[in-house]
């Protein structure tokens, strides 16, 4: 049975439904990413789990015990969770050591134990030398590590992270991302990680939960989400993609924008309207007409950008619709040239939603 | 099944969202309503009754037709306006000099401004009597001596309308100074750099960028000065009466003389309340329309302007103003304290301890009054600080819908002039049902009401600058709301809490308008004693008490800054 | 509260009516009274006497009987206003009070706020018209509201001799006077003078750019400071006290007459310290207190054995203007109104 369960969880602010009937089961020791665009309700979901917000409907259970339900919530301090905040939320009036020791002091540990455990976690997070500094005297990355250490040292049942990397520059982001993942591998706390960055989600998560407008769109492993999106939203949000919308022509074929596309996977919409997704780098570009009957279209190169490892094309179909193609650097076709596009069926995914 | 039972059992551990903050909210709202609304309610009731207790508009008819009352209103408004303009004209340049230039002795300037701030205005007025009474005033004496003039020639006359404006401005300009100086420090220097890079001269940058940015703070400061002047009682009572005119506060006070006319006094108080509300609204409207605030930039410390050749003229200007507000008055008080007759020139032979001896050992009322003042000042400061921390917390953290009402109630007393509140409180708490008149409690209520807005402003603004996640980080690690408030929020607010505490404490020492109506023999405060002594002309004793107040205020402020609020931070 | 006012007045009327009786038997200072007073420890004394004089009185009493006197000093009108406010709201803080406004005590008596008490010494020595026939209050002191000038600023030959002289242009901007709205002495003096000299006199005086102060004790101090040269009114006793300090002030007993201001004292209805109040009240009329009053307070005494050491003429040699208390009480509001009309406040 799942360790952390959200059942039909709902939260309203005034008339706006910010979290809308979320169902989610997380197994013990898993790192789950809540991924979605800004304002989709990720933070709110996290705050519901932490107990900072009280749900308007549904339940939250930990180990099958209810900790939150409509109108009632166990206060955050009694949930044995830890949270890492977007702003780090370090206490400026305490040293690094005191910040980290705070949770242990609340648990009334002996001072010797506190010194030992804090020392250990500071070493793990490479902060040992900075123990007596104040947060104001640390760099952004160091501050984030303090916040990690502070959250981990209390051995929480559940660890919550709210966009922990968004205030860091690109290099640090990568470094801390791997650090978080390796710390998770080391301690195996059940973790909920909120982010709007798909790379972050892909590289850290066991399971990704894609949220859209307060509801869960899709749950799955990073590969699932990337390769087998169930909705146009997920396909667009995770990795770049081209979407064709058209009528179901039967036999796994969809006709859209003057192209007939045979789809290798996916589900077709019941009404006949179906979207087809094909990733930028899956589209094949050539100056000669490929000899396939379907999944082929002629187009004109609108612009081409050289990006070192690959080239990024924008091409325009006869119908006026545009398609983005990422190709090998060897394929070098200048703008204004007539080209042929081939959409391999195995990469064409039909999306019912 | 067993799961159900377990769920039910566990549910007991859940807390309904109605937690402790809701009853606290209820209590606070009720307390604030009582504090603010009750006195105004009674004022309204009394103003609408005649001596026989019948409902009537008589009092308002008198109010609208009695030329002496109308004149008092007119003069009060003119005076307040004059104070606002004068205080801003001297404080704004001073604030700029102290905050953004290489003026010599800038910290000394701030200390003297603080000294002016802790000086009760009525004490300043008395000191200015010693300095600038037309005949006996020291300044006029020197003037006559310098120019060999006739005995009745004078240079300045404090017993006059301009004299009154001057004497009030001397002790209200610190409001403008502090607000403008703080705002100036927060104007990020890159905004100025941006202007400079476009080719603007320093002066142009000052005029076009810095001045507009601090305009809201300056207007807010001027408005406080205007409100202070409008509602001030002590200084006009000391200076306007000899000059032969009333302002509205002294007029209301005279309506309480025998035979008392509380109905008319209440009626006269209501327009004062109205004017205050209109002024406050006006400020909101003005600032709202302009819609800019000083945004705290990260970009380092404010840029210091090099004054160059203007350095010493600027210093002379500041020194002159501060001499007028602080140095001369306290020198005059010191002279009065150590001489028997202030009219005599100072000589070694004329030095005496008699005034000190009288105040501290012979004059019975002093020790009680100093004790009362300290007790009330400290307890008001503590209660208000705690109240406003809790209120700010509930309001800023939007603990639940409707909590912003508390904020409104906590700020509302700003619109109630002291003397009006005094009348209202007297009417509210001097009846057989609730007999607080004659006790320190009524003064405590008055002081809490009067001082709450300033404390609330202070705390709520620094609380809103504090990210809520800082508290949540503590909650999630296992600290309760209260523990968090104690170990995280309070220490982080320490500086503003101390500032608010000192502000309130000083405020109670300065207070006279409400106090004068609410004290009896056993509940005398130093401010009232000084007023009484002035009535019977004991300058020496006043000077001793005034100096004592200054020393005590400074001592308390210094101690307050030293005492750590929380043992382990 | 208005209703409450009415109720109090009604009750007061009843009590006063029922208590309408002859003066009580005079009492003396007995060892039993002293012991009882000592037990109470303090007596609260509201006074409009000059502060230093009041403190002298308090100290002498405490030294003699070991009972502390808590002195509450303010101008007469403020003492009166305070007692009124307190009694109307049920606070019975005051034990013994005196003011320099005779009207106050007829008002207190009518309200029924006073106790009957006649110290033996006073019963024996005081003129009959200087005490209440029913024994509710008596003239504790008398004072004159006098013209005075600072000899440093005015040569004796230039000094005014009468109130009329003060209207001369040369005194413009040189006069100081107390305010009838805040001082009983000035109220009494203003009333007497308005009868003797008519209101027209004040209308003209108002043109003289007079410095206005609140208390009747203040004008002599403004003279001492040299702030003004001549006082129109103000306490004689304060002038005398300033003279003793070596300030060159000179009193002028105006040719038109000098207003006599009688200062009554009384024990209140339900004093917090009844025995101490009784003892203090009796002592107030005894030679010691009266002599202290004369020596340090400079006020006039009705005690025949008091020796005036100040060298000023005795009351019998001064043309006095006495006021009619009843008439004064009826005219309070008018006086204040006319005054504000002429003097601006
Ligand atoms: N306390 C609140 N009151 C009202 N609306 C809120 C509150 N908190 C969040 N919201 C709204 O709920 C929506 C979801 O917010 P949030 O959970 O913070 O999104 P995310 O973290 O996914 O960016 C937003 O539209 C936000 O404006
Ligand atoms: Mg968020």
XYZ file of C-alpha atoms in Angstrom, chain B residues 58-526:
469
model
C -28.479 72.932 20.536
C -24.785 72.263 21.020
C -24.146 72.181 17.298
C -26.120 75.369 16.829
C -23.923 77.054 19.433
C -20.886 75.540 17.780
C -21.815 76.936 14.397
C -22.760 80.367 15.655
C -20.407 81.111 18.530
C -17.682 83.298 16.999
C -15.182 82.437 19.751
C -15.365 78.726 18.872
C -15.216 79.343 15.141
C -12.232 81.622 15.620
C -10.527 78.938 17.694
C -11.075 76.423 14.882
C -9.755 78.811 12.263
C -6.665 79.663 14.262
C -5.992 76.006 15.029
C -6.104 75.108 11.336
C -3.865 78.007 10.386
C -1.462 77.105 13.143
C -1.354 73.438 12.112
C -0.728 74.385 8.512
C 2.044 76.737 9.553
C 3.642 74.009 11.645
C 3.427 71.528 8.768
C 5.122 73.919 6.370
C 7.790 75.073 8.800
C 8.599 71.578 10.056
C 8.943 70.250 6.510
C 10.972 73.222 5.367
C 13.568 72.667 8.059
C 13.435 68.888 8.412
C 13.567 67.783 4.780
C 16.870 69.551 3.932
C 18.270 68.449 7.266
C 17.317 64.855 6.586
C 19.007 64.989 3.216
C 22.121 66.529 4.727
C 22.226 63.903 7.466
C 21.466 60.920 5.235
C 23.082 61.645 1.910
C 25.943 64.084 2.327
C 29.340 64.286 3.958
C 28.052 66.746 6.547
C 30.297 66.767 9.630
C 28.964 65.213 12.880
C 26.075 63.384 11.267
C 25.558 61.033 14.210
C 25.526 64.033 16.536
C 22.763 65.485 14.410
C 20.734 62.329 14.852
C 21.223 62.307 18.606
C 20.027 65.887 18.867
C 17.031 65.151 16.674
C 16.222 62.279 19.017
C 16.563 64.671 21.943
C 14.074 66.966 20.270
C 11.764 64.022 19.725
C 11.800 62.911 23.356
C 11.220 66.470 24.547
C 7.598 66.942 25.506
C 6.387 69.905 23.420
C 4.957 71.654 26.468
C 8.367 71.528 28.115
C 9.892 73.032 25.010
C 7.252 75.742 25.122
C 8.156 76.595 28.708
C 11.840 76.697 27.806
C 11.000 79.035 24.972
C 9.151 81.291 27.389
C 12.426 81.644 29.256
C 14.264 82.308 26.020
C 11.942 84.480 24.024
C 9.391 86.174 26.233
C 9.401 89.732 24.906
C 10.835 91.393 27.995
C 12.383 88.772 30.243
C 13.433 86.447 27.456
C 17.172 85.833 27.413
C 17.385 86.378 23.666
C 15.644 89.730 23.889
C 17.854 90.707 26.803
C 20.947 90.021 24.742
C 19.412 91.864 21.795
C 18.775 94.973 23.886
C 22.210 94.782 25.419
C 23.876 94.409 22.024
C 22.118 97.359 20.479
C 21.681 99.406 23.628
C 17.949 99.537 23.178
C 15.046 100.678 25.334
C 13.690 98.326 27.992
C 10.597 97.389 26.017
C 12.256 96.791 22.665
C 12.220 93.151 21.683
C 13.493 90.984 18.888
C 11.280 87.933 19.209
C 8.030 87.321 21.041
C 7.090 83.735 21.784
C 3.676 84.852 23.013
C 2.381 85.317 19.512
C 0.883 83.307 16.689
C 4.198 82.877 14.828
C 5.894 82.154 18.148
C 3.405 79.381 18.799
C 3.959 77.861 15.347
C 7.691 78.010 15.886
C 7.561 76.407 19.331
C 5.444 73.503 18.057
C 7.524 73.002 14.919
C 10.661 72.683 17.075
C 9.272 69.456 18.529
C 7.358 68.025 15.594
C 9.999 68.307 12.867
C 11.645 65.014 13.982
C 8.683 63.135 12.453
C 9.425 64.615 9.045
C 13.149 64.221 9.555
C 12.985 60.539 10.470
C 10.608 59.543 7.696
C 12.496 61.477 5.013
C 15.920 60.317 6.215
C 14.796 56.680 6.202
C 13.275 57.034 2.753
C 16.442 58.692 1.455
C 18.510 55.832 2.734
C 16.344 53.423 0.827
C 16.550 55.177 -2.536
C 18.857 52.783 -4.366
C 21.887 54.533 -5.712
C 21.549 52.891 -9.131
C 18.441 54.967 -9.716
C 20.624 58.005 -9.322
C 23.345 56.459 -11.445
C 20.766 55.888 -14.147
C 19.910 59.551 -14.067
C 23.540 60.638 -13.964
C 24.454 58.501 -16.945
C 21.784 60.275 -18.952
C 23.643 63.484 -18.302
C 21.764 64.958 -15.333
C 23.708 67.100 -12.894
C 23.673 66.240 -9.202
C 21.164 68.943 -8.537
C 18.905 67.808 -11.350
C 19.105 64.221 -10.125
C 18.219 65.374 -6.641
C 15.287 67.373 -7.900
C 13.949 65.015 -10.531
C 14.701 61.593 -9.076
C 15.401 61.692 -5.355
C 12.853 64.287 -4.349
C 9.913 62.607 -6.089
C 10.957 59.296 -4.601
C 10.907 60.616 -1.042
C 7.854 62.775 -1.643
C 5.426 60.263 -0.095
C 7.533 60.008 3.031
C 7.848 63.765 3.207
C 4.109 64.268 2.817
C 3.414 61.611 5.394
C 5.811 63.360 7.776
C 4.263 66.783 7.135
C 0.842 65.352 7.730
C 1.907 63.908 11.060
C 3.309 67.312 11.991
C 0.034 68.983 10.991
C -2.013 66.468 12.967
C 0.237 66.799 15.994
C -0.096 70.566 15.920
C -3.828 70.497 15.370
C -4.421 68.218 18.306
C -1.777 69.625 20.621
C -2.922 71.049 23.909
C 0.085 71.851 26.110
C 1.962 74.308 23.939
C -1.069 76.430 23.008
C -2.219 76.399 26.630
C 1.146 77.834 27.637
C 1.748 80.251 24.792
C -1.605 81.153 23.239
C -3.323 82.264 26.434
C -0.751 84.975 27.222
C -0.946 85.971 23.588
C -4.683 86.413 23.972
C -6.227 83.781 21.733
C -7.634 80.269 21.864
C -7.041 77.355 19.553
C -9.631 74.606 19.476
C -7.964 72.366 22.038
C -7.620 75.121 24.644
C -11.173 76.170 23.875
C -12.428 72.644 24.553
C -10.391 72.660 27.735
C -11.952 75.963 28.812
C -15.385 74.437 28.262
C -14.501 72.014 31.011
C -13.886 74.825 33.486
C -16.636 75.634 35.947
C -19.467 75.581 35.079
C -18.540 72.660 32.826
C -20.256 72.289 29.461
C -19.430 68.701 28.485
C -22.103 68.640 25.781
C -20.638 71.624 24.023
C -17.132 70.282 24.541
C -18.186 67.000 22.942
C -19.789 68.841 20.055
C -16.656 70.922 19.569
C -14.544 67.775 19.626
C -16.421 66.107 16.770
C -15.392 68.546 14.009
C -11.803 68.141 15.161
C -12.220 64.417 14.694
C -13.733 65.046 11.279
C -10.887 67.307 10.177
C -8.380 64.664 11.230
C -10.176 61.958 9.291
C -10.356 64.191 6.218
C -6.642 64.952 6.409
C -5.797 61.267 6.672
C -8.074 60.403 3.771
C -6.522 63.224 1.776
C -3.105 61.757 2.297
C -4.285 58.298 1.209
C -5.896 59.741 -1.872
C -2.871 61.759 -2.799
C -0.415 58.950 -2.313
C -2.735 56.470 -3.963
C -3.045 58.628 -7.057
C 0.674 59.088 -7.371
C 1.026 55.416 -6.722
C 4.735 55.224 -6.139
C 6.567 53.956 -3.166
C 10.206 53.767 -2.411
C 11.270 50.342 -3.515
C 13.996 48.825 -1.429
C 16.742 48.107 -3.943
C 19.473 45.617 -3.323
C 21.938 48.020 -4.796
C 23.974 48.801 -1.754
C 24.272 51.853 0.373
C 22.957 55.239 -0.572
C 25.342 57.487 -2.413
C 26.953 60.236 -0.378
C 27.054 63.640 -1.976
C 30.180 65.683 -1.500
C 29.131 69.100 -0.255
C 32.424 70.793 -1.096
C 32.417 74.473 -0.218
C 28.861 74.164 1.059
C 29.945 71.849 3.823
C 30.315 74.476 6.516
C 27.361 76.659 5.578
C 25.236 73.480 5.633
C 26.655 72.533 8.983
C 25.877 76.009 10.292
C 22.281 75.654 9.108
C 21.824 72.311 10.850
C 23.582 73.486 13.992
C 21.397 76.580 14.072
C 18.173 74.583 13.800
C 19.242 72.087 16.426
C 20.346 74.873 18.738
C 16.904 76.375 18.479
C 15.133 73.074 19.066
C 17.384 71.486 21.661
C 20.545 73.241 22.778
C 19.155 76.646 23.724
C 15.983 75.346 25.378
C 17.840 72.842 27.509
C 20.492 75.426 28.360
C 17.681 77.725 29.470
C 16.116 74.954 31.532
C 19.470 74.174 33.064
C 19.875 77.799 34.007
C 16.386 77.871 35.497
C 17.168 74.707 37.426
C 20.227 76.094 39.161
C 19.086 79.649 39.856
C 16.465 81.024 42.211
C 15.280 83.739 39.934
C 15.729 83.088 36.273
C 15.580 86.821 35.628
C 18.955 87.375 37.298
C 22.115 86.961 35.283
C 23.969 83.723 35.925
C 26.786 84.007 38.429
C 28.573 81.566 40.636
C 27.014 83.049 43.747
C 23.486 82.636 42.452
C 23.856 78.882 41.902
C 21.511 76.843 44.047
C 20.363 73.300 44.635
C 17.146 74.587 46.055
C 15.047 73.621 43.022
C 16.383 70.074 43.033
C 15.848 69.840 46.740
C 12.319 71.127 46.379
C 11.382 68.804 43.533
C 12.881 65.645 44.920
C 12.528 66.055 48.669
C 10.028 68.743 49.577
C 7.448 68.577 46.826
C 5.300 65.676 47.740
C 3.780 64.964 44.366
C 6.971 64.491 42.380
C 8.037 61.042 43.377
C 4.538 59.665 42.958
C 4.275 61.323 39.570
C 7.630 60.032 38.382
C 6.643 56.585 39.587
C 3.252 56.796 37.871
C 4.836 58.061 34.679
C 7.336 55.230 34.604
C 4.801 52.559 35.497
C 2.344 53.784 32.900
C 4.983 54.405 30.282
C 6.531 50.994 30.651
C 3.291 49.065 30.925
C 1.742 50.937 28.008
C 4.835 50.265 25.944
C 4.788 46.572 26.815
C 1.063 46.079 26.295
C 0.976 48.016 23.047
C 4.009 46.161 21.750
C 2.486 42.779 22.493
C -0.881 43.837 21.089
C 0.521 45.190 17.869
C 2.803 42.191 17.353
C -0.186 39.854 17.624
C -2.428 42.094 15.543
C 0.204 42.639 12.873
C 0.807 38.920 12.805
C -2.869 38.111 12.305
C -3.282 40.851 9.710
C -0.078 40.469 7.739
C -0.238 36.676 7.706
C -3.917 36.901 6.736
C -4.659 34.250 9.290
C -8.243 34.194 8.144
C -10.724 36.337 6.244
C -11.609 39.506 8.085
C -8.393 39.807 10.006
C -7.656 43.057 8.186
C -10.418 44.648 10.268
C -8.024 44.458 13.199
C -5.512 46.490 11.267
C -8.107 49.128 10.571
C -9.151 49.298 14.210
C -5.567 49.500 15.371
C -4.880 52.461 13.077
C -8.162 54.258 13.660
C -7.126 56.086 16.862
C -4.715 58.130 14.782
C -7.787 60.097 13.824
C -8.757 60.822 17.427
C -7.044 63.876 18.883
C -5.841 63.407 22.452
C -8.168 65.930 23.983
C -11.138 64.416 22.148
C -10.169 60.993 23.387
C -9.797 62.432 26.872
C -13.338 63.791 26.746
C -14.646 60.546 25.293
C -12.893 58.387 27.849
C -14.070 60.577 30.675
C -17.635 60.186 29.465
C -17.196 56.432 28.951
C -15.471 55.447 32.137
C -16.681 57.947 34.700
C -20.052 56.467 35.417
C -21.355 54.297 38.228
C -21.321 51.183 36.053
C -17.725 51.443 34.993
C -15.779 53.662 37.325
C -12.257 53.886 36.039
C -11.879 57.628 36.315
C -9.488 58.405 39.107
C -7.439 55.272 38.590
C -4.359 54.633 36.539
C -6.440 52.248 34.422
C -8.214 55.000 32.561
C -4.842 56.525 31.720
C -3.581 53.146 30.620
C -6.574 52.767 28.320
C -6.028 56.260 26.969
C -2.347 55.675 26.340
C -2.868 52.303 24.725
C -5.436 53.812 22.397
C -3.307 56.825 21.561
C -0.081 54.930 20.996
C -1.373 51.849 19.203
C -1.335 53.252 15.643
C 2.337 54.205 15.756
C 3.314 50.820 17.165
C 1.155 48.990 14.655
C 2.638 50.867 11.709
C 6.121 50.013 12.855
C 5.598 46.316 13.461
C 3.276 45.513 10.601
C 5.568 47.116 8.042
C 8.552 45.112 9.176
C 6.473 41.959 9.472
C 5.239 42.312 5.911
C 8.858 42.574 4.878
C 9.482 39.166 6.426
C 8.847 36.117 4.272
C 6.243 33.787 5.788
C 8.353 30.801 4.751
C 10.787 31.777 7.490
C 8.083 30.906 9.997
C 6.816 27.898 8.092
C 10.312 26.438 8.070
C 10.116 26.407 11.842
C 6.613 24.953 11.938
C 7.433 22.048 9.677
C 10.479 21.188 11.786
C 8.180 20.657 14.727
C 7.672 24.048 16.388
C 4.188 25.145 17.333
C 2.790 28.533 16.314
C 3.722 29.972 19.687
C 7.212 28.512 19.769
C 7.752 29.891 16.295
C 6.519 33.313 17.334
C 8.849 33.221 20.312
C 11.964 31.755 18.753
C 11.824 32.920 15.156
C 9.409 35.773 14.558
C 10.070 37.803 17.672
C 13.880 37.708 17.457
C 13.724 38.636 13.795
C 11.455 41.554 14.613
C 13.648 42.539 17.528
C 14.863 45.845 16.158
C 11.420 47.027 15.179
C 9.915 45.710 18.392
C 12.412 47.724 20.411
C 11.876 50.738 18.210
C 8.118 50.441 18.631
C 8.506 50.006 22.367
C 10.639 53.137 22.697
C 8.336 55.085 20.424
C 5.352 54.226 22.585
C 7.204 54.912 25.807
C 8.343 58.342 24.645
C 4.838 58.992 23.366
C 3.345 58.453 26.812
C 5.875 60.820 28.368
C 4.998 63.502 25.849
C 1.264 63.049 26.263
C -0.672 65.830 27.939
C -3.875 66.429 25.989
C -5.791 63.386 27.174
C -3.916 63.117 30.446
C -4.892 66.563 31.651
C -8.556 65.558 31.722
C -8.071 62.140 33.233
C -5.733 62.526 36.194
C -6.562 63.156 39.811
C -4.221 63.733 42.727
C -3.181 60.094 43.062
C -2.720 59.512 39.399
C -0.686 62.567 38.550
C 1.943 62.241 35.879
C 5.057 64.295 35.410
